[in-house]
PDB file of C-alpha atoms and ligand atoms in Angstrom:
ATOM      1  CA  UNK S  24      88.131  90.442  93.917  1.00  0.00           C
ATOM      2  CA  UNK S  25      88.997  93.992  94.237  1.00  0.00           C
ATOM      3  CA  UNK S  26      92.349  94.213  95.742  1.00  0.00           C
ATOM      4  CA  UNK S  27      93.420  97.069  98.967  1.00  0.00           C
ATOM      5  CA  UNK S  28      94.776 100.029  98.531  1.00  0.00           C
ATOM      6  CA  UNK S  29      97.501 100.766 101.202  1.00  0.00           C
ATOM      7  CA  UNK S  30      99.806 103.576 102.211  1.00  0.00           C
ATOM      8  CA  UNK S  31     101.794 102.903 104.686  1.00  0.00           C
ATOM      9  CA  UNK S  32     104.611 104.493 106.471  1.00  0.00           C
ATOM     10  CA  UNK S  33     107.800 102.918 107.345  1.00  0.00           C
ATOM     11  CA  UNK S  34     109.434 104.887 110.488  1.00  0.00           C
ATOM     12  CA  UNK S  35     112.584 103.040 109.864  1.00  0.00           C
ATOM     13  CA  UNK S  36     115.043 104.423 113.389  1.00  0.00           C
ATOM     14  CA  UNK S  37     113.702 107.528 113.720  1.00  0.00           C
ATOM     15  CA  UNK S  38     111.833 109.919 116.253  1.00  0.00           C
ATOM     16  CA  UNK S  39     111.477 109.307 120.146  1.00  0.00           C
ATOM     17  CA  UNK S  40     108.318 109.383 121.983  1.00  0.00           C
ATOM     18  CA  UNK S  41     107.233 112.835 121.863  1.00  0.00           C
ATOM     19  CA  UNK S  42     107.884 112.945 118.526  1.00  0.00           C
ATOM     20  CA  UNK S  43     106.339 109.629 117.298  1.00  0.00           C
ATOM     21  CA  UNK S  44     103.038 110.450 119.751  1.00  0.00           C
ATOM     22  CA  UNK S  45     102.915 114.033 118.111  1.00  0.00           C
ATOM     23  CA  UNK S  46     103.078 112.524 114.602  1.00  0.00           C
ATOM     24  CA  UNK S  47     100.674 110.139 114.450  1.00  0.00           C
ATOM     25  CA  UNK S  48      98.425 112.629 116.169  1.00  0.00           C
ATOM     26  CA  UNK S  49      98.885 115.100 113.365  1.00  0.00           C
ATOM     27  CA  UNK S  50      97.938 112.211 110.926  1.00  0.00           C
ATOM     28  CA  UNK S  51      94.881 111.501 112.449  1.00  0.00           C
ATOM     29  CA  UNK S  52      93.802 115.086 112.962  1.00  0.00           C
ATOM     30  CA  UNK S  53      94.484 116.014 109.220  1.00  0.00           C
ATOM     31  CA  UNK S  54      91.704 114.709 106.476  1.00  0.00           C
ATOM     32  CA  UNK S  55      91.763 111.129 104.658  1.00  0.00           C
ATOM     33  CA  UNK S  56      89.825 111.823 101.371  1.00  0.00           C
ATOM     34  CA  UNK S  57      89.584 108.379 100.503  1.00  0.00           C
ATOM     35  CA  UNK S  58      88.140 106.243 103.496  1.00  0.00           C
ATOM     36  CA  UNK S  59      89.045 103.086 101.126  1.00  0.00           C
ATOM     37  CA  UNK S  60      92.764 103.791 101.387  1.00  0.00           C
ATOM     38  CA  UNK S  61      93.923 101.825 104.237  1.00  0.00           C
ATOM     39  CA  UNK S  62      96.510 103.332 106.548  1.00  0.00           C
ATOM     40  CA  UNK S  63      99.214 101.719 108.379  1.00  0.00           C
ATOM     41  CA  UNK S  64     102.565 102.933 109.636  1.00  0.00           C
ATOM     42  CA  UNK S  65     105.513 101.016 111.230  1.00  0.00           C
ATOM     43  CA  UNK S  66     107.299 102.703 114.000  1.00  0.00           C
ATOM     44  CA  UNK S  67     110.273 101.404 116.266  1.00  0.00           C
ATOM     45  CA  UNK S  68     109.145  98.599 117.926  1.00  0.00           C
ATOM     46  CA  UNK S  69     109.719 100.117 121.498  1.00  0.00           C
ATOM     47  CA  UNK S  70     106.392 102.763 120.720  1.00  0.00           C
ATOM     48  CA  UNK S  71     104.198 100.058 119.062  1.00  0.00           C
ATOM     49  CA  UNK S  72     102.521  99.734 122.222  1.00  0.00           C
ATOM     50  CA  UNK S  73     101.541 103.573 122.918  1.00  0.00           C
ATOM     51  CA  UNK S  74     100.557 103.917 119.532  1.00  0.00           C
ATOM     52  CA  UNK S  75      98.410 101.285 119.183  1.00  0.00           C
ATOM     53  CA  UNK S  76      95.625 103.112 120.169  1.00  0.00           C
ATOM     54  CA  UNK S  77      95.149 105.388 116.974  1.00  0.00           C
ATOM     55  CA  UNK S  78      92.892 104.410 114.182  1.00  0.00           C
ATOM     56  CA  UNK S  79      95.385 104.010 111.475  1.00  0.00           C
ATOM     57  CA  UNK S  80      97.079  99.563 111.778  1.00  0.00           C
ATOM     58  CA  UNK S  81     100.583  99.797 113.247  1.00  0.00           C
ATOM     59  CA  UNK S  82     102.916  97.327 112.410  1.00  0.00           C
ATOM     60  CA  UNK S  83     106.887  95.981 112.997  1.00  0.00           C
ATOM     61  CA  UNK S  84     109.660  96.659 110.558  1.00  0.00           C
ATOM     62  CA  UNK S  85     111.186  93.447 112.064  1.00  0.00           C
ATOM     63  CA  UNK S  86     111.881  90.401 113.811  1.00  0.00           C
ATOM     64  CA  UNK S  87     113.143  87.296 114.326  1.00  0.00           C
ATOM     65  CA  UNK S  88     111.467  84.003 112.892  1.00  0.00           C
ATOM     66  CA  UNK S  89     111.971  81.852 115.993  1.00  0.00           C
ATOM     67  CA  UNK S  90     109.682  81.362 118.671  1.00  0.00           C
ATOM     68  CA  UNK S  91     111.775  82.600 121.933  1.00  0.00           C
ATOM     69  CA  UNK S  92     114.975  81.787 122.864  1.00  0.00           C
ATOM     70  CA  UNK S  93     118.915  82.732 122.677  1.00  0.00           C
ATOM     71  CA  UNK S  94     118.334  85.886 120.185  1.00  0.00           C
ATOM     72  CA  UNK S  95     119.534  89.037 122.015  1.00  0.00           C
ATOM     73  CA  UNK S  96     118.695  91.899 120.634  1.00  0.00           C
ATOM     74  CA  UNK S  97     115.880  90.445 119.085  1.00  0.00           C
ATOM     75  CA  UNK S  98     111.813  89.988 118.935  1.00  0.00           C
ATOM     76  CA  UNK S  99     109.596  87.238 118.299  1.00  0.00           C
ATOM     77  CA  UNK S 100     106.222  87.549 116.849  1.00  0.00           C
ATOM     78  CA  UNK S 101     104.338  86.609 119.959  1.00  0.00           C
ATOM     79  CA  UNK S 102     105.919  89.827 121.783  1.00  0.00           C
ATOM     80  CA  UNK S 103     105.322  92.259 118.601  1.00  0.00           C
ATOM     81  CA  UNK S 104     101.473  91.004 118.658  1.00  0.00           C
ATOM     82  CA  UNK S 105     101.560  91.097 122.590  1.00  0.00           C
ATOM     83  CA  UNK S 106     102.307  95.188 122.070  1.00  0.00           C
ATOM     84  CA  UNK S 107      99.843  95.668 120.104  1.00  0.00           C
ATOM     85  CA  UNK S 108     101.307  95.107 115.945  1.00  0.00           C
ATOM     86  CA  UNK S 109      99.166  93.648 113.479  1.00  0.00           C
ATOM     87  CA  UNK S 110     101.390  93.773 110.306  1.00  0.00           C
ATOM     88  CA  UNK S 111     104.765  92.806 109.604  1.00  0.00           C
ATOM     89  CA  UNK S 112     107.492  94.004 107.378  1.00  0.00           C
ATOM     90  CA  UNK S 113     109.836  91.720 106.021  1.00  0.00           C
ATOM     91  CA  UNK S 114     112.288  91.885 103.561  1.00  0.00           C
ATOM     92  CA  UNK S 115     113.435  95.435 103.451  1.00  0.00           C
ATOM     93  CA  UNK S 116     116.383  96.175 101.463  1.00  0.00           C
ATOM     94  CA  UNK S 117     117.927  97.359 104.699  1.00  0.00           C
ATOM     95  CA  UNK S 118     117.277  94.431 106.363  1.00  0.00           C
ATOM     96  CA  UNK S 119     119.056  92.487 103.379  1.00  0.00           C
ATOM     97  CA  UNK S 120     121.899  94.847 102.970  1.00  0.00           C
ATOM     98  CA  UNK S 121     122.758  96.306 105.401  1.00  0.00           C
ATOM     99  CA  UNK S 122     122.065  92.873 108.301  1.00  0.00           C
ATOM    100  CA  UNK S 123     122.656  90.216 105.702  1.00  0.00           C
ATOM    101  CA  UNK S 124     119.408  88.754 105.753  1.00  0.00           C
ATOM    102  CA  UNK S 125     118.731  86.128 102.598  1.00  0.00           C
ATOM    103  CA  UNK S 126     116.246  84.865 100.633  1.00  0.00           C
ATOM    104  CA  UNK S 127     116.100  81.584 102.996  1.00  0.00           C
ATOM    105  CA  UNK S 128     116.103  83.990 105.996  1.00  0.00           C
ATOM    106  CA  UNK S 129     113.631  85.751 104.728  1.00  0.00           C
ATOM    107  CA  UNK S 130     111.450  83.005 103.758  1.00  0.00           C
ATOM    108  CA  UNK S 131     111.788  81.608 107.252  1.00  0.00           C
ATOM    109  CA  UNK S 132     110.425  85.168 108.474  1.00  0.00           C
ATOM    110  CA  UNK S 133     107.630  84.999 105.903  1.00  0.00           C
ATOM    111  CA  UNK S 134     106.851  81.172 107.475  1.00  0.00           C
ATOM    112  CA  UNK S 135     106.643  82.441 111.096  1.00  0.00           C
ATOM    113  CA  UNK S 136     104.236  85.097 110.576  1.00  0.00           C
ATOM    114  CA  UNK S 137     101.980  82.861 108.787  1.00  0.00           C
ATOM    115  CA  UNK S 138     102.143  80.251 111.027  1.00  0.00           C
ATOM    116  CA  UNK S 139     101.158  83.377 113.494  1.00  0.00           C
ATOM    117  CA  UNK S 140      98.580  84.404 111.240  1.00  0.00           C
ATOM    118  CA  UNK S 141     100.232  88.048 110.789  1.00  0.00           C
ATOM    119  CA  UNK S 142      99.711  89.805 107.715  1.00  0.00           C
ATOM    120  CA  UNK S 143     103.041  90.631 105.945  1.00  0.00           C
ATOM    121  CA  UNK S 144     104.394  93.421 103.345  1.00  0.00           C
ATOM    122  CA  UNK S 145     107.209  91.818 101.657  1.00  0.00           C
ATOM    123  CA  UNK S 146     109.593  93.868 100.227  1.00  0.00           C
ATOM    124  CA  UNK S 147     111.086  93.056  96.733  1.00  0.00           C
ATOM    125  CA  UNK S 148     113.594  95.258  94.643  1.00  0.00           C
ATOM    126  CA  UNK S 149     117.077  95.906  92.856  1.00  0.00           C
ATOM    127  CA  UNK S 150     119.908  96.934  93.050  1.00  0.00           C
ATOM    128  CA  UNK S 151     120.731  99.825  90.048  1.00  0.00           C
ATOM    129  CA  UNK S 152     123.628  97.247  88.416  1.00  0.00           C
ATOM    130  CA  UNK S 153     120.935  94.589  88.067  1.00  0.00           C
ATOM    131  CA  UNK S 154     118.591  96.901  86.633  1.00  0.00           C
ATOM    132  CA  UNK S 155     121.695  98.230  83.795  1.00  0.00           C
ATOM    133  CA  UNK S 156     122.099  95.013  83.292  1.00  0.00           C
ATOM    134  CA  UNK S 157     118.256  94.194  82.032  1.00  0.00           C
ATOM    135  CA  UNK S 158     117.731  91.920  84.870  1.00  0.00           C
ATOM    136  CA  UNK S 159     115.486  93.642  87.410  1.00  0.00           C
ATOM    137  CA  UNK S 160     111.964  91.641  87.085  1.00  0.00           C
ATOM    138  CA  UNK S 161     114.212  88.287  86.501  1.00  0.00           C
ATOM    139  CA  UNK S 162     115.896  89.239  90.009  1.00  0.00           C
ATOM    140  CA  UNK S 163     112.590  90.707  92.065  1.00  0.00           C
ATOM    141  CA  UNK S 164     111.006  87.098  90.640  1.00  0.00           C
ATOM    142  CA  UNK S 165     114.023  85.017  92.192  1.00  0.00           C
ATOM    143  CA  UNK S 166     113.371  87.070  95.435  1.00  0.00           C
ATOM    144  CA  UNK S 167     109.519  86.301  95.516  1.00  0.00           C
ATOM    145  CA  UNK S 168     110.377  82.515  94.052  1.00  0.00           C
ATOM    146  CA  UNK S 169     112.594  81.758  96.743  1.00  0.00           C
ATOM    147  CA  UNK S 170     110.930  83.449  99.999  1.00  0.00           C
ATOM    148  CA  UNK S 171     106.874  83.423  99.181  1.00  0.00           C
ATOM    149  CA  UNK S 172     106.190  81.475  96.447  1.00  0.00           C
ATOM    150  CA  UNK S 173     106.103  78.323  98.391  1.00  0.00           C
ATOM    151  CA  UNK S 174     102.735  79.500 100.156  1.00  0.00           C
ATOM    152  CA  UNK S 175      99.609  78.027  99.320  1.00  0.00           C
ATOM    153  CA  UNK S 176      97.207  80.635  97.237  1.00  0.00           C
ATOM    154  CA  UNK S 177      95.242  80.374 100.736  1.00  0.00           C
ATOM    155  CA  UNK S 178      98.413  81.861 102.402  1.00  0.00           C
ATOM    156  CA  UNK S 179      99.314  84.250  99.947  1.00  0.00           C
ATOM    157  CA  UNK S 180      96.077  86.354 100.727  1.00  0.00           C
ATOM    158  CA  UNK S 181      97.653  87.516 103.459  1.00  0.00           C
ATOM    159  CA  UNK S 182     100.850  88.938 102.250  1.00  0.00           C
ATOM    160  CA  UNK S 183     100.651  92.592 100.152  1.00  0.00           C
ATOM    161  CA  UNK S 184     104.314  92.847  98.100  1.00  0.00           C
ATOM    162  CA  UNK S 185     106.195  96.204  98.046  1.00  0.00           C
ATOM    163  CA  UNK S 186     108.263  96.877  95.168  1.00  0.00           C
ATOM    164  CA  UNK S 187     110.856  99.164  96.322  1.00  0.00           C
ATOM    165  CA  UNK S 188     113.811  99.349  93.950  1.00  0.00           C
ATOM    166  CA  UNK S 189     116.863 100.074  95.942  1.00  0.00           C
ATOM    167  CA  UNK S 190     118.379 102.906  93.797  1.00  0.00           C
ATOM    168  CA  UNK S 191     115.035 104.909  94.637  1.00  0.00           C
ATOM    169  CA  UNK S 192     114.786 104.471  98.344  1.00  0.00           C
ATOM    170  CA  UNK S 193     116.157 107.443 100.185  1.00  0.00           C
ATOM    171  CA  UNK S 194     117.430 109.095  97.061  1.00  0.00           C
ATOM    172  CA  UNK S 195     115.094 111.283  95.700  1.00  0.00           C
ATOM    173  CA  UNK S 196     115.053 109.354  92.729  1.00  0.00           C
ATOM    174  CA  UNK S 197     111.997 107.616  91.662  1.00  0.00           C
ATOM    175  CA  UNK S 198     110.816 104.775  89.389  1.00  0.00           C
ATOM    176  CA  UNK S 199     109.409 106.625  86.221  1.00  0.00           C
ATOM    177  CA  UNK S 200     105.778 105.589  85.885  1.00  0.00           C
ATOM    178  CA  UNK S 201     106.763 103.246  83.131  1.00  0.00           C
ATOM    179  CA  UNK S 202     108.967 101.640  85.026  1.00  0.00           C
ATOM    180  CA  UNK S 203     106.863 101.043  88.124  1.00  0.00           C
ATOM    181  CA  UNK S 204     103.868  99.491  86.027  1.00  0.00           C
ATOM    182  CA  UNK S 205     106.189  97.784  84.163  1.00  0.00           C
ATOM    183  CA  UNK S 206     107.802  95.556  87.480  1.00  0.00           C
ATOM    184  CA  UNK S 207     104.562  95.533  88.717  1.00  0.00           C
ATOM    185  CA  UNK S 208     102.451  94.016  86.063  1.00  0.00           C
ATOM    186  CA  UNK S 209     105.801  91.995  85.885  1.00  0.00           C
ATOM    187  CA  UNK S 210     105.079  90.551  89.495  1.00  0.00           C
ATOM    188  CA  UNK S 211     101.572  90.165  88.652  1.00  0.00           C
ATOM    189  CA  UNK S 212     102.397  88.171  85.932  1.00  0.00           C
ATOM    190  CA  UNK S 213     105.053  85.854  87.901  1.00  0.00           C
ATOM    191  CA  UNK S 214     101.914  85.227  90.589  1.00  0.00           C
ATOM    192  CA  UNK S 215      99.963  84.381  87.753  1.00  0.00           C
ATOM    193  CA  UNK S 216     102.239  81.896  86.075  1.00  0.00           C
ATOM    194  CA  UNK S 217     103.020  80.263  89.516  1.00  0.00           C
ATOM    195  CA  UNK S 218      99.872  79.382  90.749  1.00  0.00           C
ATOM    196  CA  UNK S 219      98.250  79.342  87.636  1.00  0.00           C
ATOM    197  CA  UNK S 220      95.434  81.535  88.596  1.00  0.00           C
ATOM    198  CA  UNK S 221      94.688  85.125  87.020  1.00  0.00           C
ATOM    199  CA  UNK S 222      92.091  85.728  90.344  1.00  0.00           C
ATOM    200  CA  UNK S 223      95.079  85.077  92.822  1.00  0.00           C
ATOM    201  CA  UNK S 224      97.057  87.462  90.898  1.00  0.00           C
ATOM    202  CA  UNK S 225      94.758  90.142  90.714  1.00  0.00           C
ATOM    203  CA  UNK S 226      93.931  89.733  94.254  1.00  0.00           C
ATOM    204  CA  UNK S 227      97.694  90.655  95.898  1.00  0.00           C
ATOM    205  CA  UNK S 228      98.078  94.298  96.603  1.00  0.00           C
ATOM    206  CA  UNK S 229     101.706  95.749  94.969  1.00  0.00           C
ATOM    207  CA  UNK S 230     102.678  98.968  96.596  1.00  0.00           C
ATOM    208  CA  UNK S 231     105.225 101.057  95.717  1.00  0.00           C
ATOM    209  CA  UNK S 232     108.346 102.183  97.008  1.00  0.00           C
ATOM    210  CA  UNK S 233     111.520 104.297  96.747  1.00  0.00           C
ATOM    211  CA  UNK S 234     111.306 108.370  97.420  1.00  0.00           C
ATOM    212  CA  UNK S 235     107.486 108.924  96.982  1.00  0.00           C
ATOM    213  CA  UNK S 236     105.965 111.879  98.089  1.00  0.00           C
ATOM    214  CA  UNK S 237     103.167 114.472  97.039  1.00  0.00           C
ATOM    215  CA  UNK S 238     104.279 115.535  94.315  1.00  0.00           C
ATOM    216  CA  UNK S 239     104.974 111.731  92.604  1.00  0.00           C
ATOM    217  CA  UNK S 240     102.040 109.713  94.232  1.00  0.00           C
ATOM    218  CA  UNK S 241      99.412 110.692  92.188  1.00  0.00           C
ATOM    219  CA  UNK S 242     101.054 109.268  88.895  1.00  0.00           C
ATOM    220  CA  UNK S 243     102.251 106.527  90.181  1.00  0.00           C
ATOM    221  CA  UNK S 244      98.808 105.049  91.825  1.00  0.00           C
ATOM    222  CA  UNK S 245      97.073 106.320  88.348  1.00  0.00           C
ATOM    223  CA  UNK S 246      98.988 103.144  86.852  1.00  0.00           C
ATOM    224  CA  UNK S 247      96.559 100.084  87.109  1.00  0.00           C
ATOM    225  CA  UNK S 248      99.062  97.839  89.139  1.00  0.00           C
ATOM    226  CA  UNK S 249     100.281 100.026  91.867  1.00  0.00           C
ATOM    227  CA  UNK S 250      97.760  99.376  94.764  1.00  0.00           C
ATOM    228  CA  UNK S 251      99.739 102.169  96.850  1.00  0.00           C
ATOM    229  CA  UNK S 252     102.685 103.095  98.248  1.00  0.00           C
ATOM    230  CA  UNK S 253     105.413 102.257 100.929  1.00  0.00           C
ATOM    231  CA  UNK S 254     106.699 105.870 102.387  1.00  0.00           C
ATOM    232  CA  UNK S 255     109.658 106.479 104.263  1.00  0.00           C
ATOM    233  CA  UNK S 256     111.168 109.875 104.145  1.00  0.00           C
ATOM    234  CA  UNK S 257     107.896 111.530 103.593  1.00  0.00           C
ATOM    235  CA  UNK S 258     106.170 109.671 106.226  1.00  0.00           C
ATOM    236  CA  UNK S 259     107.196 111.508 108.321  1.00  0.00           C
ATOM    237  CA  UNK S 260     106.059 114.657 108.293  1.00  0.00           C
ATOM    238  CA  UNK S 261     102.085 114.256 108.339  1.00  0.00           C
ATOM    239  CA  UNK S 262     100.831 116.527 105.945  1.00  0.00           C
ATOM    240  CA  UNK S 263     103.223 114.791 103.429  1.00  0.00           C
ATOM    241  CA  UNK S 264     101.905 111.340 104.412  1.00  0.00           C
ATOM    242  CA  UNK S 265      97.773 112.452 103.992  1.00  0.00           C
ATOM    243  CA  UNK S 266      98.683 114.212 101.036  1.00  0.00           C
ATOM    244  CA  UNK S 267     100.399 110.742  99.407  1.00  0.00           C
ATOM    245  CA  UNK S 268      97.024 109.024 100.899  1.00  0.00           C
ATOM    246  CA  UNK S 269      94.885 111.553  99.286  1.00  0.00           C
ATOM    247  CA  UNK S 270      96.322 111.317  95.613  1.00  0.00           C
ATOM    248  CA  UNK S 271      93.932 108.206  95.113  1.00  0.00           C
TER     249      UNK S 271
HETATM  250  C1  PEP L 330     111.468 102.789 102.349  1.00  0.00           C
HETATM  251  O1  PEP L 330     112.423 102.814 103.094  1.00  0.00           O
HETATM  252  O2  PEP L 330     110.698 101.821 102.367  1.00  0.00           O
HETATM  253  C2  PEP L 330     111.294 103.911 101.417  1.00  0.00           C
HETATM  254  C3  PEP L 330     110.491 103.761 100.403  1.00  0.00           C
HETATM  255  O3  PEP L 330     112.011 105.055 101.705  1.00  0.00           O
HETATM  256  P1  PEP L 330     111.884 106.476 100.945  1.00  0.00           P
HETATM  257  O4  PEP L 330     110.430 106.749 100.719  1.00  0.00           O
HETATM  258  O5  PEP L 330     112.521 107.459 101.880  1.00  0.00           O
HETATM  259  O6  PEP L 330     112.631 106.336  99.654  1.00  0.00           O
END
């Protein structure tokens, strides 16, 4: 099975209206080389809904695994979908820094968008000490182990995993390409040895993550286990986010 290849762009809280309308816009105006490079960004949830109309998926950088109820602040997946957002993000190392949110969290988040049948990128990565250390695929595989690996194969078709290692994101400092292929045949290879298939393996998407732009992208999708990237600073600015499409 061949396996997508995604860039997507992750808004994080940035941009009001005018701004958000005006970039996605600019996106769509400028040229996708390669039509089989799917396209997805993930705005603040407030402009899902007037954005939904573009050609490019939009999805939600978060929400909360319950159905309804006493969560201020908060949104389920029944209002995200209700706007309009057909992908989820989950597992952000902001969301797990910065708002605490665990590996039992998390898998609770992965178990309500299935159950909603929402597609989900799950974010995976570590922290630079962990990666000194010689422990950075034994950590990422304790993060997939204890939030996704308890889906069925059946399930796990409709999550794509993001390797971001937290060091890069936001830095300016990237995975080398040696590095990158390295976690992610690493992750292949973890899929692989828990459910004991090489097709199920081969069939999950693994983007990349962590200060990827134009000038990185083209090495680090030339490596045969990165299926694309996860953008945040360069997302937004449009010709920036094309470009990183266009270096498949
Ligand atoms: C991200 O936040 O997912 C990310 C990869 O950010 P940046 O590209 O800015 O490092």
């Amino acid at each position: 099975m061949t396996r997508k290849k995604i860039v997507a762009g992750n808004w994080k809280m940035n941009l009001v209206a005018d701004e958000a309308i005006a970039l996605v816009n600019a996106i769509s105006q400028l040229q996708q080389t390669n039509s089989a490079v799917e396209l997805m960004f993930f705005p603040p949830a407030l402009y899902i809904q007037s954005l939904k109309h573009t050609t490019l998926k939009v999805g939600a950088q978060n929400f909360h695994p319950a159905e309804k109820g006493a969560f201020t602040g908060e949104l389920s997946i029944n209002q995200l979908k209700d706007v309009g957002a057909s992908i989820v993000l989950i597992g952000h190392s902001e969301r797990r820094e910065l708002f605490f949110e665990s590996n039992s969290f998390l898998k609770e988040k992965v178990d309500a968008a299935i159950a909603h049948n929402m597609p989900i990128i799950f974010c995976c990565g570590e922290p630079l000490s962990i990666r000194d250390a010689g422990n950075a695929l034994e950590f990422v595989t304790q993060q997939l182990t204890e939030s996704l690996f308890h889906l069925s194969p059946a399930q796990l078709v409709n999550v794509t995993i993001a390797y971001e290692p937290i060091w890069a994101i936001g830095t300016g400092k990237t995975a080398t390409v040696e590095e990158a292929e390295a976690m992610h045949k690493g992750i292949r290879n973890a899929i692989q040895a828990h459910y004991q298939s090489s097709e199920t393996a081969a069939s999950i998407s693994i983007l990349y993550g962590g200060s990827c732009n134009p000038s990185n992208a083209a090495e680090l999708f030339a490596c045969p286990n990165v299926d694309g990237g996860l953008i945040g600073g360069a997302a937004l600015d449009a010709t920036s986010f094309i470009a990183i499409a266009n270096a498949f």
